[in-house]
Structures are given as C-alpha cells and as structure tokens.
Amino acid sequence: MRVFRILSLLLVVLAPSAFADSLYQVEMILVRQNAEPVINSRAAPENWDAGAPRLGERMSPPRLGNIVDKLRADANYTVLAHKAWEQNLGEQPVKVAITDGQEQFGQFPIEGVLSLQLGRFTDIDADFWINQFDGNGSVIASEHLSQTDVRTKNNQLNYLDGGHLALLIKITSLTAKPPSAPPPDLQD
C-alpha cells in the first residue's frame, strides 16, 4: 500500500511537466517550384481558416534568411512567404492561420492554416492557398498546397513537397537545454 502512495505522489509531481506545452520557434518558407506546371484549384473556401487564430503580430526574427536568399537567387523557385513566430506546442494539436498580402472580402493573396502537434516528432497538417484577384477584389484563380499527417523532426529544416508548391518548415525548441559537453576524460 505504501508503494502505491509513493507512486501516486511521483505521478502527481512528474506528470504535469511531461504533458506541459513548451515554447518553440516555428519558421516556414512557402515556395513555388517554377519548373513544375502550375495546377489551379478551386478557390479557397470562405471559412479557409476554420476558426484558427490568426498569426497576427506574434512574429519573431527569422533565422533562415540565408536559405531564402539562396532560393530567391535560383530561377527555379519563387519565395511566396517567409514567416517566423514563437508558440507553445504540446500533445494537443495547435492551429494557426497565416496570411500575407492585402485582405479583399475575407480572402488574402496567401492564406493558410498550419496544425502542429508535438510528440517525439512534430505532426503537421498544412493547407495553403495562393489567390489571384481581379480588379473588383474577387478571387479568379487559386493554387492549393495540402499536406496532412506529415511527421517531421524538430530542430531540422523539413521539406513538404506539394507538387508545384512546397513548404520548408523548421520547429526549434526555445526551452530545451543545449547538449552538455562530454566529460574531459572523453575529449582526448
């Protein structure tokens, strides 16, 4: 009986930290692969964000500027959007709506939703539309990137290939301790 009390006490102390959300930097680069033929899709639905909170002003300094510079220098790619922000991630999926450009009747030139769920890896659902507008502000053409149930490694640049559109994404822990140096006797 005493063992059960000790185990339950340990669970009470250790469980909240095991399931707590942690702070991460998420950085994404949305690109068009110019060598691939453009595939037009149906326009984004009016409820494209499905109620997900907008990214808004939660931006943080990007760390992948050198990658963006290389992509812009290569005629095979067009960088459509580059965003970086901090957010808490945990075992429950977290959705965020991302936009770029001037809103016209509830639609944006670039709009999409990322759903992120942290585990041993990070599971990602990405749904993005690149819209073209006519002079009246109505969507006349859309391109769509949809990737579901993609398992990515943290602290690495991950590539989600959607044909003519692709998403580069890096998710970095801001709370993890850096690896410690090996003991002096192992460095020789």
Coordinates of N, CA and C in Angstrom, one line a residue:
M1 N 0.8 -1.2 0.0 CA 0.0 0.0 0.0 C 0.9 1.3 0.0
R2 N 1.9 1.2 0.7 CA 2.8 2.3 0.8 C 3.5 2.6 -0.6
V3 N 3.7 1.6 -1.3 CA 4.3 1.7 -2.7 C 3.3 2.5 -3.6
F4 N 2.1 2.2 -3.5 CA 1.1 2.9 -4.3 C 1.0 4.4 -3.9
R5 N 1.1 4.7 -2.7 CA 1.1 6.1 -2.3 C 2.3 6.8 -2.8
I6 N 3.5 6.2 -2.8 CA 4.7 6.8 -3.3 C 4.6 7.0 -4.8
L7 N 4.1 5.9 -5.5 CA 3.9 6.0 -7.0 C 2.9 7.1 -7.4
S8 N 1.8 7.2 -6.7 CA 0.8 8.2 -7.0 C 1.4 9.6 -6.7
L9 N 2.2 9.8 -5.7 CA 2.8 11.1 -5.4 C 3.8 11.4 -6.5
L10 N 4.6 10.5 -7.0 CA 5.5 10.7 -8.1 C 4.8 11.1 -9.3
L11 N 3.6 10.4 -9.6 CA 2.9 10.8 -10.8 C 2.3 12.2 -10.7
V12 N 1.9 12.6 -9.5 CA 1.4 14.0 -9.4 C 2.5 15.0 -9.6
V13 N 3.7 14.7 -9.2 CA 4.8 15.6 -9.3 C 5.3 15.6 -10.7
L14 N 5.5 14.5 -11.4 CA 6.1 14.4 -12.7 C 5.2 14.6 -13.8
A15 N 3.9 14.2 -13.7 CA 3.0 14.2 -14.9 C 2.8 15.6 -15.4
P16 N 2.6 16.6 -14.7 CA 2.4 18.0 -15.3 C 3.5 18.4 -16.2
S17 N 4.8 18.1 -15.8 CA 5.9 18.6 -16.6 C 6.0 17.7 -17.9
A18 N 5.6 16.5 -17.8 CA 5.6 15.6 -19.0 C 4.6 16.0 -20.1
F19 N 3.5 16.6 -19.7 CA 2.4 16.9 -20.6 C 2.3 18.4 -20.8
A20 N 3.1 19.2 -20.2 CA 3.1 20.7 -20.4 C 3.5 21.1 -21.7
D21 N 2.9 22.2 -22.2 CA 3.3 22.7 -23.5 C 4.7 23.4 -23.3
S22 N 5.5 23.4 -24.4 CA 6.8 24.1 -24.4 C 6.8 25.1 -25.5
L23 N 7.7 26.1 -25.3 CA 7.8 27.2 -26.3 C 8.7 26.8 -27.4
Y24 N 8.3 27.0 -28.6 CA 9.0 26.7 -29.8 C 9.0 27.9 -30.8
Q25 N 10.1 28.0 -31.6 CA 10.0 28.9 -32.7 C 9.7 28.1 -34.0
V26 N 8.7 28.5 -34.7 CA 8.2 27.9 -35.9 C 8.6 28.9 -37.1
E27 N 9.3 28.4 -38.1 CA 9.7 29.2 -39.2 C 9.3 28.4 -40.5
M28 N 8.6 29.1 -41.4 CA 8.2 28.5 -42.6 C 8.5 29.3 -43.8
I29 N 8.8 28.7 -44.9 CA 9.0 29.3 -46.2 C 8.1 28.6 -47.2
L30 N 7.2 29.4 -47.8 CA 6.3 28.8 -48.8 C 6.9 29.2 -50.2
V31 N 7.1 28.2 -51.0 CA 7.8 28.5 -52.3 C 6.9 27.9 -53.5
R32 N 7.1 28.5 -54.6 CA 6.6 27.9 -55.9 C 7.8 27.3 -56.6
Q33 N 7.6 26.1 -57.1 CA 8.7 25.4 -57.8 C 8.4 25.7 -59.3
N34 N 9.1 26.6 -59.9 CA 8.8 27.1 -61.2 C 9.0 26.1 -62.3
A35 N 9.8 25.0 -62.1 CA 10.0 24.0 -63.1 C 8.7 23.1 -63.2
E36 N 7.9 23.1 -62.2 CA 6.7 22.3 -62.2 C 5.5 23.1 -62.8
P37 N 4.6 22.4 -63.5 CA 3.5 23.2 -64.1 C 2.5 23.6 -62.9
V38 N 2.0 24.8 -63.1 CA 1.1 25.3 -62.1 C -0.3 24.6 -62.2
I39 N -0.8 24.2 -61.0 CA -2.1 23.5 -61.0 C -3.0 24.4 -60.3
N40 N -4.0 24.9 -61.0 CA -5.0 25.7 -60.4 C -6.1 24.8 -59.7
S41 N -6.6 25.3 -58.6 CA -7.5 24.5 -57.9 C -8.8 25.4 -57.7
R42 N -9.8 24.9 -57.0 CA -10.9 25.7 -56.7 C -10.4 26.8 -55.7
A43 N -11.1 27.9 -55.7 CA -10.8 29.0 -54.8 C -10.9 28.5 -53.3
A44 N -10.1 29.1 -52.5 CA -10.2 28.8 -51.0 C -11.6 29.0 -50.5
P45 N -12.1 28.2 -49.7 CA -13.5 28.4 -49.1 C -13.5 29.6 -48.3
E46 N -14.7 30.2 -48.1 CA -14.8 31.4 -47.3 C -14.3 31.2 -45.9
N47 N -14.5 30.0 -45.3 CA -14.1 29.7 -44.0 C -12.7 29.0 -44.0
W48 N -11.8 29.4 -44.9 CA -10.5 28.8 -45.1 C -9.7 28.6 -43.8
D49 N -9.9 29.5 -42.8 CA -9.1 29.4 -41.5 C -9.8 28.5 -40.5
A50 N -11.0 28.1 -40.8 CA -11.7 27.2 -39.9 C -11.7 27.6 -38.4
G51 N -11.7 28.9 -38.2 CA -11.7 29.4 -36.8 C -10.4 29.5 -36.1
A52 N -9.3 29.1 -36.8 CA -8.0 29.1 -36.2 C -7.6 30.6 -35.9
P53 N -6.9 30.8 -34.8 CA -6.5 32.2 -34.5 C -5.4 32.6 -35.5
R54 N -5.5 33.9 -35.9 CA -4.5 34.4 -36.8 C -3.2 34.7 -36.2
L55 N -2.1 34.5 -37.0 CA -0.8 34.7 -36.5 C -0.6 36.1 -36.0
G56 N -1.1 37.1 -36.8 CA -1.0 38.5 -36.4 C 0.4 39.0 -36.1
E57 N 0.6 39.6 -35.0 CA 1.8 40.3 -34.7 C 2.8 39.4 -33.8
R58 N 2.5 38.2 -33.7 CA 3.4 37.3 -32.9 C 4.7 36.9 -33.6
M59 N 5.1 37.7 -34.5 CA 6.3 37.4 -35.3 C 7.6 37.4 -34.5
S60 N 8.6 36.6 -34.9 CA 9.9 36.7 -34.2 C 10.9 36.8 -35.4
P61 N 12.1 37.1 -35.0 CA 13.2 37.3 -36.1 C 13.4 35.9 -36.8
P62 N 13.4 35.9 -38.1 CA 13.7 34.7 -38.8 C 15.1 34.3 -38.7
R63 N 15.4 33.0 -38.8 CA 16.8 32.5 -38.7 C 17.2 31.9 -40.0
L64 N 16.3 31.8 -41.0 CA 16.6 31.1 -42.2 C 16.7 32.0 -43.4
G65 N 17.2 33.2 -43.2 CA 17.4 34.2 -44.2 C 18.3 33.8 -45.3
N66 N 19.3 33.0 -44.9 CA 20.3 32.5 -45.9 C 19.7 31.5 -46.9
I67 N 18.7 30.7 -46.4 CA 18.0 29.8 -47.3 C 17.1 30.6 -48.2
V68 N 16.4 31.6 -47.7 CA 15.6 32.4 -48.6 C 16.4 33.1 -49.6
D69 N 17.6 33.6 -49.3 CA 18.4 34.3 -50.2 C 18.8 33.3 -51.4
K70 N 19.2 32.1 -51.0 CA 19.6 31.1 -52.0 C 18.4 30.7 -52.9
L71 N 17.2 30.6 -52.3 CA 16.0 30.3 -53.1 C 15.7 31.5 -54.1
R72 N 15.8 32.7 -53.6 CA 15.5 33.8 -54.5 C 16.5 34.0 -55.6
A73 N 17.7 33.5 -55.4 CA 18.8 33.6 -56.4 C 18.6 32.5 -57.5
D74 N 17.8 31.5 -57.2 CA 17.6 30.4 -58.1 C 16.3 30.6 -58.9
A75 N 16.4 30.6 -60.2 CA 15.2 30.9 -61.1 C 14.2 29.8 -61.0
N76 N 14.6 28.6 -60.4 CA 13.6 27.5 -60.3 C 12.6 27.7 -59.1
Y77 N 12.8 28.7 -58.3 CA 11.9 28.9 -57.1 C 11.5 30.4 -57.1
T78 N 10.3 30.5 -56.6 CA 9.7 31.8 -56.2 C 9.3 31.8 -54.7
V79 N 9.9 32.6 -53.9 CA 9.5 32.6 -52.5 C 8.2 33.4 -52.4
L80 N 7.2 32.8 -51.9 CA 5.9 33.4 -51.7 C 5.7 34.0 -50.4
A81 N 6.2 33.3 -49.3 CA 6.0 33.8 -48.0 C 7.1 33.3 -47.1
H82 N 7.6 34.1 -46.1 CA 8.6 33.7 -45.2 C 8.1 34.2 -43.8
K83 N 7.8 33.4 -42.9 CA 7.3 33.8 -41.6 C 8.0 33.0 -40.5
A84 N 8.2 33.7 -39.3 CA 8.7 33.1 -38.1 C 8.0 33.6 -36.9
W85 N 7.7 32.7 -36.0 CA 6.9 33.1 -34.8 C 7.2 32.1 -33.7
E86 N 6.9 32.5 -32.5 CA 7.0 31.7 -31.3 C 5.6 31.2 -30.8
Q87 N 5.5 30.0 -30.5 CA 4.2 29.5 -29.9 C 4.5 28.3 -29.1
N88 N 3.5 28.0 -28.2 CA 3.6 26.8 -27.4 C 3.0 25.6 -28.2
L89 N 3.7 24.5 -28.1 CA 3.3 23.3 -28.7 C 3.3 22.2 -27.6
G90 N 2.3 21.3 -27.8 CA 2.2 20.2 -26.9 C 1.5 19.0 -27.6
E91 N 1.0 18.1 -26.8 CA 0.4 16.9 -27.3 C -1.0 17.1 -28.0
Q92 N -1.6 18.3 -27.7 CA -2.8 18.6 -28.4 C -2.5 19.4 -29.6
P93 N -3.2 19.2 -30.8 CA -2.9 20.0 -32.0 C -3.2 21.4 -31.8
V94 N -2.3 22.3 -32.3 CA -2.5 23.7 -32.2 C -2.6 24.2 -33.7
K95 N -3.6 25.0 -34.0 CA -3.8 25.5 -35.3 C -3.5 27.0 -35.3
V96 N -2.9 27.5 -36.4 CA -2.7 28.9 -36.6 C -2.9 29.3 -38.0
A97 N -3.7 30.4 -38.2 CA -4.0 30.9 -39.5 C -2.9 31.9 -39.9
I98 N -2.4 31.7 -41.2 CA -1.3 32.6 -41.6 C -1.7 33.3 -42.9
T99 N -1.5 34.6 -43.0 CA -1.9 35.3 -44.2 C -0.7 36.2 -44.6
D100 N -0.8 36.6 -45.9 CA 0.2 37.6 -46.4 C -0.5 38.3 -47.5
G101 N -0.3 39.6 -47.5 CA -0.9 40.5 -48.5 C -2.2 41.2 -48.0
Q102 N -2.8 42.0 -48.9 CA -3.9 42.8 -48.5 C -5.2 42.0 -48.6
E103 N -6.0 42.0 -47.5 CA -7.3 41.3 -47.5 C -8.3 41.9 -48.4
Q104 N -9.0 41.1 -49.1 CA -10.1 41.5 -50.0 C -11.3 40.6 -49.8
F105 N -12.3 41.2 -49.2 CA -13.6 40.4 -49.0 C -13.3 39.1 -48.2
G106 N -12.4 39.2 -47.2 CA -12.2 38.0 -46.4 C -11.1 37.0 -46.9
Q107 N -10.6 37.3 -48.1 CA -9.6 36.5 -48.7 C -8.3 37.3 -48.8
F108 N -7.1 36.5 -48.8 CA -5.8 37.1 -48.9 C -5.1 36.5 -50.1
P109 N -4.1 37.2 -50.6 CA -3.3 36.6 -51.7 C -2.6 35.3 -51.3
I110 N -2.2 35.2 -50.0 CA -1.7 34.0 -49.5 C -2.4 33.8 -48.1
E111 N -3.0 32.6 -48.0 CA -3.7 32.3 -46.8 C -3.6 30.8 -46.5
G112 N -3.5 30.4 -45.3 CA -3.4 29.0 -44.9 C -3.5 28.7 -43.5
V113 N -3.6 27.5 -43.1 CA -3.6 27.0 -41.8 C -2.6 25.9 -41.6
L114 N -1.8 26.1 -40.5 CA -0.9 25.1 -40.0 C -1.4 24.5 -38.8
S115 N -1.4 23.2 -38.7 CA -1.8 22.5 -37.4 C -0.6 21.7 -37.0
L116 N -0.1 22.0 -35.8 CA 1.1 21.4 -35.2 C 0.8 20.6 -34.0
Q117 N 1.3 19.4 -33.9 CA 1.1 18.6 -32.7 C 2.5 18.0 -32.3
L118 N 2.9 18.2 -31.1 CA 4.2 17.8 -30.6 C 4.1 16.4 -30.0
G119 N 5.1 15.6 -30.3 CA 5.3 14.3 -29.7 C 6.8 14.0 -29.8
R120 N 7.1 12.8 -30.0 CA 8.6 12.5 -30.3 C 9.0 13.3 -31.5
F121 N 8.1 13.4 -32.5 CA 8.3 14.2 -33.7 C 7.2 15.2 -33.7
T122 N 7.2 16.1 -34.6 CA 6.1 17.1 -34.7 C 5.2 16.7 -35.9
D123 N 3.9 16.5 -35.7 CA 3.0 16.2 -36.8 C 2.4 17.5 -37.3
I124 N 2.4 17.6 -38.7 CA 2.0 18.8 -39.3 C 0.9 18.5 -40.3
D125 N -0.1 19.4 -40.3 CA -1.1 19.5 -41.4 C -1.0 20.9 -41.9
A126 N -0.8 21.0 -43.2 CA -0.6 22.3 -43.9 C -1.7 22.4 -45.0
D127 N -2.4 23.6 -45.0 CA -3.4 23.8 -46.0 C -3.2 25.3 -46.4
F128 N -2.7 25.6 -47.6 CA -2.4 26.9 -48.1 C -3.0 27.1 -49.5
W129 N -3.5 28.4 -49.7 CA -4.0 28.8 -51.0 C -3.2 30.1 -51.4
I130 N -2.8 30.1 -52.7 CA -2.3 31.3 -53.3 C -3.3 31.8 -54.2
N131 N -3.9 33.0 -54.0 CA -5.0 33.5 -54.7 C -4.6 34.7 -55.6
Q132 N -5.3 34.7 -56.8 CA -5.2 35.9 -57.7 C -6.5 36.6 -57.7
F133 N -6.5 37.9 -57.7 CA -7.7 38.7 -57.6 C -7.9 39.5 -58.9
D134 N -9.2 39.7 -59.3 CA -9.5 40.6 -60.4 C -9.6 42.1 -59.8
G135 N -9.9 43.0 -60.7 CA -9.9 44.4 -60.3 C -11.0 44.7 -59.3
N136 N -12.0 43.9 -59.1 CA -13.1 44.1 -58.1 C -12.8 43.4 -56.8
G137 N -11.7 42.7 -56.7 CA -11.3 42.0 -55.4 C -11.8 40.6 -55.3
S138 N -12.3 40.1 -56.4 CA -12.8 38.7 -56.4 C -11.7 37.7 -56.8
V139 N -11.7 36.6 -56.1 CA -10.7 35.6 -56.4 C -11.0 35.0 -57.8
I140 N -10.0 35.0 -58.7 CA -10.2 34.5 -60.1 C -9.4 33.2 -60.3
A141 N -8.4 33.0 -59.5 CA -7.6 31.7 -59.6 C -6.9 31.4 -58.3
S142 N -6.8 30.2 -58.0 CA -6.1 29.7 -56.8 C -5.2 28.6 -57.0
E143 N -4.1 28.5 -56.3 CA -3.3 27.3 -56.2 C -3.4 26.8 -54.8
H144 N -3.3 25.5 -54.6 CA -3.5 24.9 -53.3 C -2.4 23.9 -52.9
L145 N -1.9 24.1 -51.7 CA -1.0 23.1 -51.1 C -1.7 22.5 -50.0
S146 N -1.8 21.2 -50.0 CA -2.4 20.4 -48.9 C -1.5 19.2 -48.5
Q147 N -1.0 19.2 -47.3 CA -0.2 18.1 -46.8 C -0.8 17.8 -45.4
T148 N -1.1 16.5 -45.2 CA -1.7 16.1 -44.0 C -0.9 14.9 -43.4
D149 N -0.9 14.9 -42.1 CA -0.2 13.8 -41.3 C 1.2 13.7 -41.7
V150 N 1.9 14.8 -41.8 CA 3.3 14.8 -42.1 C 4.1 14.8 -40.8
R151 N 5.0 13.8 -40.6 CA 5.8 13.7 -39.4 C 7.1 14.3 -39.7
T152 N 7.5 15.3 -38.9 CA 8.8 16.0 -39.1 C 9.7 15.9 -37.9
K153 N 11.0 16.1 -38.1 CA 11.9 16.1 -37.0 C 12.1 17.5 -36.5
N154 N 12.2 17.7 -35.2 CA 12.4 19.1 -34.7 C 13.9 19.4 -34.8
N155 N 14.1 20.7 -34.9 CA 15.5 21.3 -35.0 C 16.1 21.0 -36.3
Q156 N 15.3 20.6 -37.3 CA 15.8 20.3 -38.7 C 14.9 21.1 -39.7
L157 N 15.5 21.4 -40.8 CA 14.7 22.0 -41.9 C 14.0 20.9 -42.6
N158 N 12.7 20.9 -42.6 CA 11.9 19.9 -43.2 C 11.2 20.4 -44.5
Y159 N 11.1 19.5 -45.5 CA 10.6 19.9 -46.8 C 9.3 19.2 -47.1
L160 N 8.2 19.9 -47.3 CA 6.9 19.3 -47.6 C 6.6 19.6 -49.1
D161 N 6.7 18.6 -49.9 CA 6.5 18.8 -51.3 C 5.1 18.6 -51.7
G162 N 4.5 19.7 -52.3 CA 3.2 19.6 -52.8 C 3.0 19.8 -54.3
G163 N 4.0 19.3 -55.0 CA 4.0 19.5 -56.5 C 4.6 20.8 -56.8
H164 N 3.8 21.7 -57.4 CA 4.4 23.0 -57.8 C 4.6 23.9 -56.6
L165 N 3.9 23.6 -55.5 CA 4.1 24.4 -54.2 C 4.8 23.5 -53.2
A166 N 5.6 24.2 -52.4 CA 6.3 23.4 -51.3 C 6.4 24.3 -50.1
L167 N 6.6 23.6 -49.0 CA 6.7 24.3 -47.7 C 8.0 23.8 -47.0
L168 N 8.9 24.7 -46.7 CA 10.0 24.4 -45.8 C 9.7 24.9 -44.4
I169 N 9.9 24.0 -43.5 CA 9.5 24.4 -42.1 C 10.5 23.9 -41.1
K170 N 10.8 24.7 -40.1 CA 11.7 24.3 -39.1 C 11.1 24.7 -37.7
I171 N 11.1 23.7 -36.8 CA 10.5 23.9 -35.5 C 11.6 23.6 -34.5
T172 N 11.9 24.7 -33.7 CA 13.0 24.7 -32.8 C 12.6 25.0 -31.4
S173 N 13.0 24.1 -30.4 CA 12.6 24.3 -29.0 C 13.4 25.5 -28.5
L174 N 12.6 26.4 -27.8 CA 13.3 27.5 -27.1 C 13.5 27.3 -25.7
T175 N 13.1 26.1 -25.2 CA 13.2 25.8 -23.7 C 14.1 24.6 -23.5
A176 N 14.5 23.8 -24.5 CA 15.3 22.7 -24.3 C 16.7 23.1 -24.0
K177 N 17.3 22.4 -23.1 CA 18.7 22.7 -22.7 C 19.7 22.2 -23.8
P178 N 20.7 23.0 -24.1 CA 21.6 22.6 -25.2 C 22.4 21.4 -24.7
P179 N 22.9 20.6 -25.6 CA 23.6 19.4 -25.2 C 24.9 19.8 -24.4
S180 N 25.1 19.0 -23.3 CA 26.3 19.3 -22.5 C 27.5 18.8 -23.1
A181 N 28.6 19.4 -22.8 CA 29.9 19.0 -23.3 C 30.3 17.6 -22.7
P182 N 31.0 16.8 -23.5 CA 31.4 15.5 -22.9 C 32.4 15.7 -21.8
P183 N 32.5 14.8 -20.9 CA 33.5 14.9 -19.8 C 34.9 15.0 -20.3
P184 N 35.8 15.7 -19.6 CA 37.1 16.0 -20.1 C 37.9 14.7 -20.4
D185 N 37.7 13.6 -19.7 CA 38.4 12.4 -20.0 C 38.0 11.7 -21.3
L186 N 36.8 12.1 -21.9 CA 36.3 11.5 -23.2 C 36.7 12.4 -24.3
Q187 N 37.2 13.6 -24.1 CA 37.6 14.5 -25.2 C 38.9 14.2 -25.8
D188 N 39.7 13.4 -25.2 CA 41.1 13.1 -25.7 C 41.1 12.1 -26.8

